[in-house]
GROMACS .gro file of C-alpha atoms in nm:
model
  372
    1UNK     CA    1 -10.299  -5.679 -23.539
    2UNK     CA    2 -10.154  -5.974 -23.714
    3UNK     CA    3 -10.013  -5.911 -24.031
    4UNK     CA    4 -10.313  -6.232 -24.138
    5UNK     CA    5 -10.560  -6.053 -24.004
    6UNK     CA    6 -10.445  -5.693 -24.136
    7UNK     CA    7 -10.509  -5.598 -24.510
    8UNK     CA    8 -10.335  -5.843 -24.669
    9UNK     CA    9 -10.503  -6.138 -24.483
   10UNK     CA   10 -10.462  -6.481 -24.715
   11UNK     CA   11 -10.654  -6.687 -24.522
   12UNK     CA   12 -11.011  -6.432 -24.502
   13UNK     CA   13 -10.931  -6.439 -24.929
   14UNK     CA   14 -10.886  -6.765 -24.933
   15UNK     CA   15 -11.269  -6.797 -24.732
   16UNK     CA   16 -11.380  -6.477 -24.943
   17UNK     CA   17 -11.277  -6.688 -25.270
   18UNK     CA   18 -11.458  -7.014 -25.103
   19UNK     CA   19 -11.736  -6.884 -24.888
   20UNK     CA   20 -12.002  -7.145 -24.988
   21UNK     CA   21 -11.822  -7.401 -24.886
   22UNK     CA   22 -11.700  -7.233 -24.538
   23UNK     CA   23 -12.134  -7.150 -24.406
   24UNK     CA   24 -12.255  -7.491 -24.555
   25UNK     CA   25 -11.931  -7.707 -24.394
   26UNK     CA   26 -12.016  -7.854 -24.057
   27UNK     CA   27 -11.682  -8.030 -23.980
   28UNK     CA   28 -11.329  -7.854 -24.086
   29UNK     CA   29 -11.288  -8.224 -24.265
   30UNK     CA   30 -11.538  -8.109 -24.567
   31UNK     CA   31 -11.378  -7.737 -24.552
   32UNK     CA   32 -11.026  -7.956 -24.611
   33UNK     CA   33 -11.228  -8.215 -24.861
   34UNK     CA   34 -11.287  -7.854 -25.117
   35UNK     CA   35 -11.040  -7.740 -25.092
   36UNK     CA   36 -10.858  -8.094 -25.172
   37UNK     CA   37 -11.046  -8.123 -25.419
   38UNK     CA   38 -10.958  -7.762 -25.591
   39UNK     CA   39 -10.605  -7.818 -25.651
   40UNK     CA   40 -10.457  -7.662 -25.279
   41UNK     CA   41 -10.164  -7.870 -25.123
   42UNK     CA   42 -10.001  -7.937 -24.842
   43UNK     CA   43  -9.784  -7.728 -25.002
   44UNK     CA   44  -9.961  -7.462 -25.075
   45UNK     CA   45 -10.123  -7.451 -24.698
   46UNK     CA   46  -9.746  -7.403 -24.679
   47UNK     CA   47  -9.843  -7.054 -24.790
   48UNK     CA   48 -10.102  -7.017 -24.572
   49UNK     CA   49  -9.828  -7.059 -24.276
   50UNK     CA   50 -10.036  -7.436 -24.199
   51UNK     CA   51  -9.852  -7.713 -24.191
   52UNK     CA   52 -10.124  -7.895 -24.374
   53UNK     CA   53 -10.474  -7.879 -24.540
   54UNK     CA   54 -10.637  -7.957 -24.294
   55UNK     CA   55 -10.515  -7.753 -24.001
   56UNK     CA   56 -10.534  -7.436 -24.241
   57UNK     CA   57 -10.963  -7.594 -24.293
   58UNK     CA   58 -10.920  -7.610 -23.930
   59UNK     CA   59 -10.901  -7.203 -23.880
   60UNK     CA   60 -11.132  -7.131 -24.203
   61UNK     CA   61 -11.429  -7.297 -24.007
   62UNK     CA   62 -11.299  -7.100 -23.643
   63UNK     CA   63 -11.291  -6.831 -23.808
   64UNK     CA   64 -11.648  -6.908 -24.065
   65UNK     CA   65 -11.887  -6.984 -23.731
   66UNK     CA   66 -11.753  -6.708 -23.529
   67UNK     CA   67 -11.765  -6.422 -23.755
   68UNK     CA   68 -12.049  -6.661 -23.946
   69UNK     CA   69 -12.485  -6.495 -23.920
   70UNK     CA   70 -12.563  -6.798 -24.091
   71UNK     CA   71 -12.786  -7.103 -23.939
   72UNK     CA   72 -12.608  -7.429 -23.880
   73UNK     CA   73 -12.534  -7.673 -24.163
   74UNK     CA   74 -12.734  -7.971 -24.162
   75UNK     CA   75 -12.468  -8.344 -24.231
   76UNK     CA   76 -12.427  -8.400 -24.569
   77UNK     CA   77 -12.625  -8.753 -24.643
   78UNK     CA   78 -12.594  -8.917 -24.938
   79UNK     CA   79 -12.784  -8.965 -25.295
   80UNK     CA   80 -13.157  -9.014 -25.268
   81UNK     CA   81 -13.369  -9.334 -25.410
   82UNK     CA   82 -13.557  -9.291 -25.627
   83UNK     CA   83 -13.839  -9.532 -25.789
   84UNK     CA   84 -13.685  -9.382 -26.171
   85UNK     CA   85 -13.358  -9.488 -26.007
   86UNK     CA   86 -13.411  -9.860 -25.863
   87UNK     CA   87 -13.658  -9.907 -26.286
   88UNK     CA   88 -13.332  -9.807 -26.484
   89UNK     CA   89 -13.104 -10.073 -26.222
   90UNK     CA   90 -13.325 -10.364 -26.270
   91UNK     CA   91 -13.440 -10.272 -26.657
   92UNK     CA   92 -13.083 -10.405 -26.861
   93UNK     CA   93 -13.133 -10.736 -26.596
   94UNK     CA   94 -13.471 -10.795 -26.684
   95UNK     CA   95 -13.406 -10.774 -27.095
   96UNK     CA   96 -13.172 -10.977 -27.138
   97UNK     CA   97 -13.394 -11.210 -26.975
   98UNK     CA   98 -13.622 -11.166 -27.111
   99UNK     CA   99 -13.409 -11.186 -27.455
  100UNK     CA  100 -13.287 -11.519 -27.346
  101UNK     CA  101 -13.600 -11.650 -27.319
  102UNK     CA  102 -13.775 -11.540 -27.678
  103UNK     CA  103 -13.362 -11.697 -27.800
  104UNK     CA  104 -13.510 -11.971 -27.634
  105UNK     CA  105 -13.816 -12.013 -27.694
  106UNK     CA  106 -13.771 -11.906 -28.070
  107UNK     CA  107 -13.592 -12.098 -28.350
  108UNK     CA  108 -13.450 -12.003 -28.691
  109UNK     CA  109 -13.492 -11.692 -28.820
  110UNK     CA  110 -13.780 -11.593 -28.564
  111UNK     CA  111 -13.434 -11.682 -28.330
  112UNK     CA  112 -13.278 -11.428 -28.506
  113UNK     CA  113 -13.493 -11.167 -28.551
  114UNK     CA  114 -13.605 -11.210 -28.126
  115UNK     CA  115 -13.287 -11.217 -28.045
  116UNK     CA  116 -13.207 -10.867 -28.235
  117UNK     CA  117 -13.412 -10.712 -28.179
  118UNK     CA  118 -13.351 -10.779 -27.717
  119UNK     CA  119 -12.977 -10.723 -27.821
  120UNK     CA  120 -13.138 -10.379 -27.903
  121UNK     CA  121 -13.336 -10.275 -27.585
  122UNK     CA  122 -13.057 -10.465 -27.338
  123UNK     CA  123 -12.822 -10.141 -27.471
  124UNK     CA  124 -13.058  -9.931 -27.458
  125UNK     CA  125 -13.077  -9.998 -27.115
  126UNK     CA  126 -12.780 -10.042 -27.000
  127UNK     CA  127 -12.682  -9.714 -27.229
  128UNK     CA  128 -12.966  -9.596 -27.010
  129UNK     CA  129 -12.870  -9.659 -26.686
  130UNK     CA  130 -12.539  -9.549 -26.702
  131UNK     CA  131 -12.618  -9.293 -26.861
  132UNK     CA  132 -12.917  -9.128 -26.628
  133UNK     CA  133 -12.928  -9.386 -26.351
  134UNK     CA  134 -12.743  -9.451 -26.069
  135UNK     CA  135 -12.425  -9.538 -26.225
  136UNK     CA  136 -12.395  -9.270 -26.391
  137UNK     CA  137 -12.212  -8.876 -26.316
  138UNK     CA  138 -12.561  -8.692 -26.394
  139UNK     CA  139 -12.817  -8.594 -26.169
  140UNK     CA  140 -12.777  -8.371 -25.848
  141UNK     CA  141 -12.627  -8.431 -25.533
  142UNK     CA  142 -12.318  -8.653 -25.630
  143UNK     CA  143 -11.976  -8.674 -25.528
  144UNK     CA  144 -11.681  -8.571 -25.563
  145UNK     CA  145 -11.444  -8.263 -25.704
  146UNK     CA  146 -11.574  -8.214 -26.064
  147UNK     CA  147 -11.964  -8.209 -26.028
  148UNK     CA  148 -11.923  -8.061 -26.361
  149UNK     CA  149 -11.730  -8.322 -26.511
  150UNK     CA  150 -11.889  -8.439 -26.834
  151UNK     CA  151 -12.011  -8.844 -26.867
  152UNK     CA  152 -11.677  -8.925 -27.027
  153UNK     CA  153 -11.686  -9.167 -27.362
  154UNK     CA  154 -11.695  -9.452 -27.127
  155UNK     CA  155 -12.013  -9.570 -27.306
  156UNK     CA  156 -11.954  -9.731 -27.585
  157UNK     CA  157 -11.679  -9.886 -27.514
  158UNK     CA  158 -11.920 -10.031 -27.188
  159UNK     CA  159 -12.128 -10.249 -27.501
  160UNK     CA  160 -11.790 -10.309 -27.631
  161UNK     CA  161 -11.676 -10.542 -27.397
  162UNK     CA  162 -12.027 -10.728 -27.321
  163UNK     CA  163 -12.028 -10.789 -27.711
  164UNK     CA  164 -11.750 -10.887 -27.661
  165UNK     CA  165 -11.831 -11.159 -27.353
  166UNK     CA  166 -12.121 -11.224 -27.566
  167UNK     CA  167 -11.931 -11.354 -27.881
  168UNK     CA  168 -11.628 -11.257 -27.865
  169UNK     CA  169 -11.506 -11.579 -27.803
  170UNK     CA  170 -11.715 -11.785 -28.067
  171UNK     CA  171 -11.607 -11.491 -28.273
  172UNK     CA  172 -11.217 -11.628 -28.205
  173UNK     CA  173 -11.205 -11.992 -28.169
  174UNK     CA  174 -11.455 -12.009 -28.553
  175UNK     CA  175 -11.172 -11.743 -28.677
  176UNK     CA  176 -10.834 -11.990 -28.532
  177UNK     CA  177 -11.050 -12.279 -28.667
  178UNK     CA  178 -11.100 -12.075 -29.049
  179UNK     CA  179 -11.410 -11.900 -29.001
  180UNK     CA  180 -11.670 -11.812 -28.927
  181UNK     CA  181 -11.908 -11.970 -29.184
  182UNK     CA  182 -12.214 -11.821 -29.111
  183UNK     CA  183 -12.337 -11.541 -28.911
  184UNK     CA  184 -12.434 -11.601 -28.533
  185UNK     CA  185 -12.807 -11.728 -28.380
  186UNK     CA  186 -12.766 -11.698 -28.079
  187UNK     CA  187 -12.674 -12.062 -27.967
  188UNK     CA  188 -12.454 -12.117 -27.786
  189UNK     CA  189 -12.416 -12.421 -28.031
  190UNK     CA  190 -12.440 -12.234 -28.372
  191UNK     CA  191 -12.165 -12.182 -28.604
  192UNK     CA  192 -12.036 -11.872 -28.424
  193UNK     CA  193 -12.136 -11.971 -28.084
  194UNK     CA  194 -12.310 -11.681 -27.743
  195UNK     CA  195 -12.167 -11.726 -27.391
  196UNK     CA  196 -12.533 -11.601 -27.315
  197UNK     CA  197 -12.485 -11.671 -26.878
  198UNK     CA  198 -12.200 -11.449 -26.784
  199UNK     CA  199 -12.351 -11.117 -27.038
  200UNK     CA  200 -12.693 -11.223 -26.834
  201UNK     CA  201 -12.460 -11.194 -26.465
  202UNK     CA  202 -12.331 -10.895 -26.648
  203UNK     CA  203 -12.676 -10.775 -26.717
  204UNK     CA  204 -12.877 -10.860 -26.344
  205UNK     CA  205 -12.586 -10.697 -26.197
  206UNK     CA  206 -12.635 -10.332 -26.271
  207UNK     CA  207 -12.854 -10.355 -25.933
  208UNK     CA  208 -12.565 -10.469 -25.667
  209UNK     CA  209 -12.348 -10.259 -25.860
  210UNK     CA  210 -12.539  -9.961 -25.754
  211UNK     CA  211 -12.687 -10.029 -25.414
  212UNK     CA  212 -12.322 -10.117 -25.344
  213UNK     CA  213 -12.135  -9.793 -25.445
  214UNK     CA  214 -12.537  -9.629 -25.252
  215UNK     CA  215 -12.379  -9.778 -24.932
  216UNK     CA  216 -12.032  -9.637 -25.041
  217UNK     CA  217 -12.155  -9.316 -25.087
  218UNK     CA  218 -12.367  -9.309 -24.754
  219UNK     CA  219 -12.095  -9.518 -24.549
  220UNK     CA  220 -11.798  -9.206 -24.646
  221UNK     CA  221 -11.960  -8.938 -24.605
  222UNK     CA  222 -11.984  -9.039 -24.228
  223UNK     CA  223 -11.720  -9.088 -24.218
  224UNK     CA  224 -11.684  -8.705 -24.307
  225UNK     CA  225 -11.850  -8.593 -23.981
  226UNK     CA  226 -11.642  -8.832 -23.776
  227UNK     CA  227 -11.282  -8.871 -23.892
  228UNK     CA  228 -10.996  -8.567 -23.733
  229UNK     CA  229 -10.853  -8.499 -24.074
  230UNK     CA  230 -10.747  -8.647 -24.435
  231UNK     CA  231 -10.595  -8.905 -24.388
  232UNK     CA  232 -10.758  -9.062 -24.107
  233UNK     CA  233 -11.053  -9.004 -24.338
  234UNK     CA  234 -10.807  -9.173 -24.586
  235UNK     CA  235 -10.790  -9.454 -24.364
  236UNK     CA  236 -11.144  -9.477 -24.305
  237UNK     CA  237 -11.246  -9.520 -24.608
  238UNK     CA  238 -11.005  -9.764 -24.811
  239UNK     CA  239 -11.195 -10.052 -24.601
  240UNK     CA  240 -11.510  -9.969 -24.658
  241UNK     CA  241 -11.381  -9.960 -25.082
  242UNK     CA  242 -11.212 -10.267 -25.081
  243UNK     CA  243 -11.476 -10.431 -24.834
  244UNK     CA  244 -11.739 -10.238 -25.139
  245UNK     CA  245 -11.560 -10.400 -25.444
  246UNK     CA  246 -11.534 -10.733 -25.275
  247UNK     CA  247 -11.924 -10.771 -25.193
  248UNK     CA  248 -12.020 -10.725 -25.591
  249UNK     CA  249 -11.814 -10.998 -25.650
  250UNK     CA  250 -11.859 -11.131 -25.443
  251UNK     CA  251 -12.280 -11.091 -25.568
  252UNK     CA  252 -12.192 -11.095 -25.935
  253UNK     CA  253 -11.972 -11.469 -25.869
  254UNK     CA  254 -12.300 -11.566 -25.703
  255UNK     CA  255 -12.511 -11.480 -26.038
  256UNK     CA  256 -12.218 -11.568 -26.244
  257UNK     CA  257 -12.345 -11.990 -26.013
  258UNK     CA  258 -12.668 -11.874 -26.073
  259UNK     CA  259 -12.740 -11.793 -26.478
  260UNK     CA  260 -12.490 -12.042 -26.607
  261UNK     CA  261 -12.673 -12.333 -26.403
  262UNK     CA  262 -13.003 -12.196 -26.548
  263UNK     CA  263 -12.872 -12.243 -26.893
  264UNK     CA  264 -12.653 -12.505 -26.899
  265UNK     CA  265 -12.345 -12.335 -27.010
  266UNK     CA  266 -11.998 -12.276 -26.879
  267UNK     CA  267 -12.022 -12.019 -26.567
  268UNK     CA  268 -11.653 -11.846 -26.747
  269UNK     CA  269 -11.545 -11.721 -26.406
  270UNK     CA  270 -11.180 -11.540 -26.463
  271UNK     CA  271 -11.365 -11.332 -26.823
  272UNK     CA  272 -11.648 -11.254 -26.637
  273UNK     CA  273 -11.498 -11.185 -26.300
  274UNK     CA  274 -11.249 -10.970 -26.442
  275UNK     CA  275 -11.507 -10.777 -26.672
  276UNK     CA  276 -11.749 -10.694 -26.377
  277UNK     CA  277 -11.434 -10.508 -26.152
  278UNK     CA  278 -11.388 -10.357 -26.418
  279UNK     CA  279 -11.683 -10.258 -26.517
  280UNK     CA  280 -11.777 -10.167 -26.164
  281UNK     CA  281 -11.455  -9.949 -26.039
  282UNK     CA  282 -11.445  -9.756 -26.440
  283UNK     CA  283 -11.909  -9.625 -26.271
  284UNK     CA  284 -11.641  -9.601 -25.925
  285UNK     CA  285 -11.429  -9.382 -26.019
  286UNK     CA  286 -11.749  -9.186 -26.293
  287UNK     CA  287 -11.994  -9.167 -26.066
  288UNK     CA  288 -11.717  -8.952 -25.822
  289UNK     CA  289 -11.594  -8.705 -26.043
  290UNK     CA  290 -11.308  -8.956 -26.226
  291UNK     CA  291 -11.368  -8.933 -26.607
  292UNK     CA  292 -11.046  -8.963 -26.763
  293UNK     CA  293 -10.891  -9.296 -26.664
  294UNK     CA  294 -11.175  -9.513 -26.701
  295UNK     CA  295 -11.266  -9.390 -27.028
  296UNK     CA  296 -10.904  -9.454 -27.137
  297UNK     CA  297 -10.854  -9.805 -26.954
  298UNK     CA  298 -11.201  -9.886 -27.077
  299UNK     CA  299 -11.041  -9.775 -27.451
  300UNK     CA  300 -10.726  -9.947 -27.425
  301UNK     CA  301 -10.883 -10.232 -27.368
  302UNK     CA  302 -11.174 -10.280 -27.613
  303UNK     CA  303 -10.833 -10.164 -27.824
  304UNK     CA  304 -10.676 -10.463 -27.735
  305UNK     CA  305 -10.925 -10.670 -27.763
  306UNK     CA  306 -11.036 -10.604 -28.091
  307UNK     CA  307 -10.693 -10.648 -28.188
  308UNK     CA  308 -10.620 -11.013 -28.118
  309UNK     CA  309 -10.941 -11.077 -28.366
  310UNK     CA  310 -10.754 -10.788 -28.601
  311UNK     CA  311 -10.414 -11.024 -28.578
  312UNK     CA  312 -10.633 -11.323 -28.631
  313UNK     CA  313 -10.866 -11.232 -28.966
  314UNK     CA  314 -10.489 -11.036 -29.038
  315UNK     CA  315 -10.240 -11.335 -29.102
  316UNK     CA  316 -10.530 -11.554 -29.327
  317UNK     CA  317 -10.266 -11.277 -29.577
  318UNK     CA  318  -9.974 -11.337 -29.801
  319UNK     CA  319  -9.718 -11.376 -29.562
  320UNK     CA  320  -9.849 -11.234 -29.218
  321UNK     CA  321  -9.969 -11.630 -29.039
  322UNK     CA  322  -9.737 -11.521 -28.771
  323UNK     CA  323  -9.908 -11.252 -28.674
  324UNK     CA  324 -10.175 -11.513 -28.491
  325UNK     CA  325  -9.911 -11.716 -28.342
  326UNK     CA  326  -9.924 -11.473 -28.012
  327UNK     CA  327 -10.371 -11.544 -28.000
  328UNK     CA  328 -10.294 -11.874 -28.130
  329UNK     CA  329 -10.071 -11.993 -27.837
  330UNK     CA  330 -10.269 -11.822 -27.565
  331UNK     CA  331 -10.620 -11.987 -27.686
  332UNK     CA  332 -10.427 -12.380 -27.687
  333UNK     CA  333 -10.262 -12.336 -27.401
  334UNK     CA  334 -10.560 -12.134 -27.173
  335UNK     CA  335 -10.869 -12.146 -27.379
  336UNK     CA  336 -11.039 -11.812 -27.500
  337UNK     CA  337 -11.137 -11.700 -27.246
  338UNK     CA  338 -10.777 -11.609 -27.159
  339UNK     CA  339 -10.833 -11.294 -27.412
  340UNK     CA  340 -11.077 -11.118 -27.236
  341UNK     CA  341 -10.924 -11.258 -26.849
  342UNK     CA  342 -10.606 -11.103 -26.949
  343UNK     CA  343 -10.670 -10.760 -27.057
  344UNK     CA  344 -11.022 -10.699 -26.833
  345UNK     CA  345 -10.769 -10.810 -26.586
  346UNK     CA  346 -10.496 -10.562 -26.626
  347UNK     CA  347 -10.760 -10.344 -26.639
  348UNK     CA  348 -10.901 -10.407 -26.328
  349UNK     CA  349 -10.573 -10.413 -26.100
  350UNK     CA  350 -10.465 -10.056 -26.277
  351UNK     CA  351 -10.846  -9.891 -26.139
  352UNK     CA  352 -10.859 -10.013 -25.874
  353UNK     CA  353 -10.523  -9.856 -25.749
  354UNK     CA  354 -10.599  -9.606 -25.910
  355UNK     CA  355 -10.864  -9.600 -25.682
  356UNK     CA  356 -10.725  -9.618 -25.398
  357UNK     CA  357 -10.534  -9.353 -25.454
  358UNK     CA  358 -10.831  -9.096 -25.578
  359UNK     CA  359 -11.168  -9.242 -25.374
  360UNK     CA  360 -10.999  -9.245 -25.099
  361UNK     CA  361 -11.013  -8.860 -25.075
  362UNK     CA  362 -11.224  -8.701 -24.853
  363UNK     CA  363 -11.328  -8.422 -25.215
  364UNK     CA  364 -11.414  -8.738 -25.375
  365UNK     CA  365 -11.717  -8.803 -25.178
  366UNK     CA  366 -11.787  -8.426 -25.004
  367UNK     CA  367 -12.144  -8.286 -25.215
  368UNK     CA  368 -12.080  -8.073 -25.532
  369UNK     CA  369 -12.004  -7.670 -25.425
  370UNK     CA  370 -12.372  -7.512 -25.539
  371UNK     CA  371 -12.316  -7.339 -25.874
  372UNK     CA  372 -12.287  -6.960 -25.894
   0.00000   0.00000   0.00000
């Protein structure tokens, strides 16, 4: 008997450590995904006398199939769609549409109350969708390498970015001209103009975002049973990821066109599409267990947008007029929307690069291991 099958058999010890993973795996790739999720790399596999993680997983799968007496496992399935799942995806857009209608049907103080109540309702609906709905990290059956990971502090920054999309451009233009002289009224032609069409489109896009993320998870899990290695899986999933991203942006662009036509406002494609791309990628990574990068990038994007406003207001102090020069130059050349477009575009690009590395791993889509 070889040393590998002896008392000091390292593979047997590894199999014991991941016994539940070996028992429920439908093929070696699922074991490889689990090992990858626990930080086992090709260099680690070399200590077990294997050239890579997949080769190690093949031996573990073969030995578990021969030695184990558990019933044959079933193929992993995507999380099921429930009625509450559908409701939470539709609620932000429905409430936002109702708030926009109320703002157009009321006047004066009544409009201000209606807008404030609508904004609060939409914020609570978005929070519910991001913390408990299909775009959250909670719930059984979620894929990813860290099933116990906290949702992270992305929700406050998501709400801030949505608020800036609604009021930020108007505030920035007003501040550069010496204002604002009054509180926002919720009207596009007010002293502090609001940009409603992009926000309405983004809230309506919660449902397409959830369905697209669900589609990506379902298709990627099918690849777990058909791919013949980690590299093969990554090559197969990368087009799915980029296709899902492009599909969401296409739906968002259509919603922007529709909302702009109905409300009679500019569609603001650059800032709305870059913000939508940023938020969609952040939720994709969060849903699959990668919570750190989205939190950092969203925090940075919100901070940069707030800094642009802060620089303009700070420039009013004696001797500080130069602070507003970069923002003023940018707005004069490309408009107020250039600030969020550049910030969110750079942040979305960073998350897209990160997602193509993280979400093409088999461990990002393998079912979570049951708690012991």
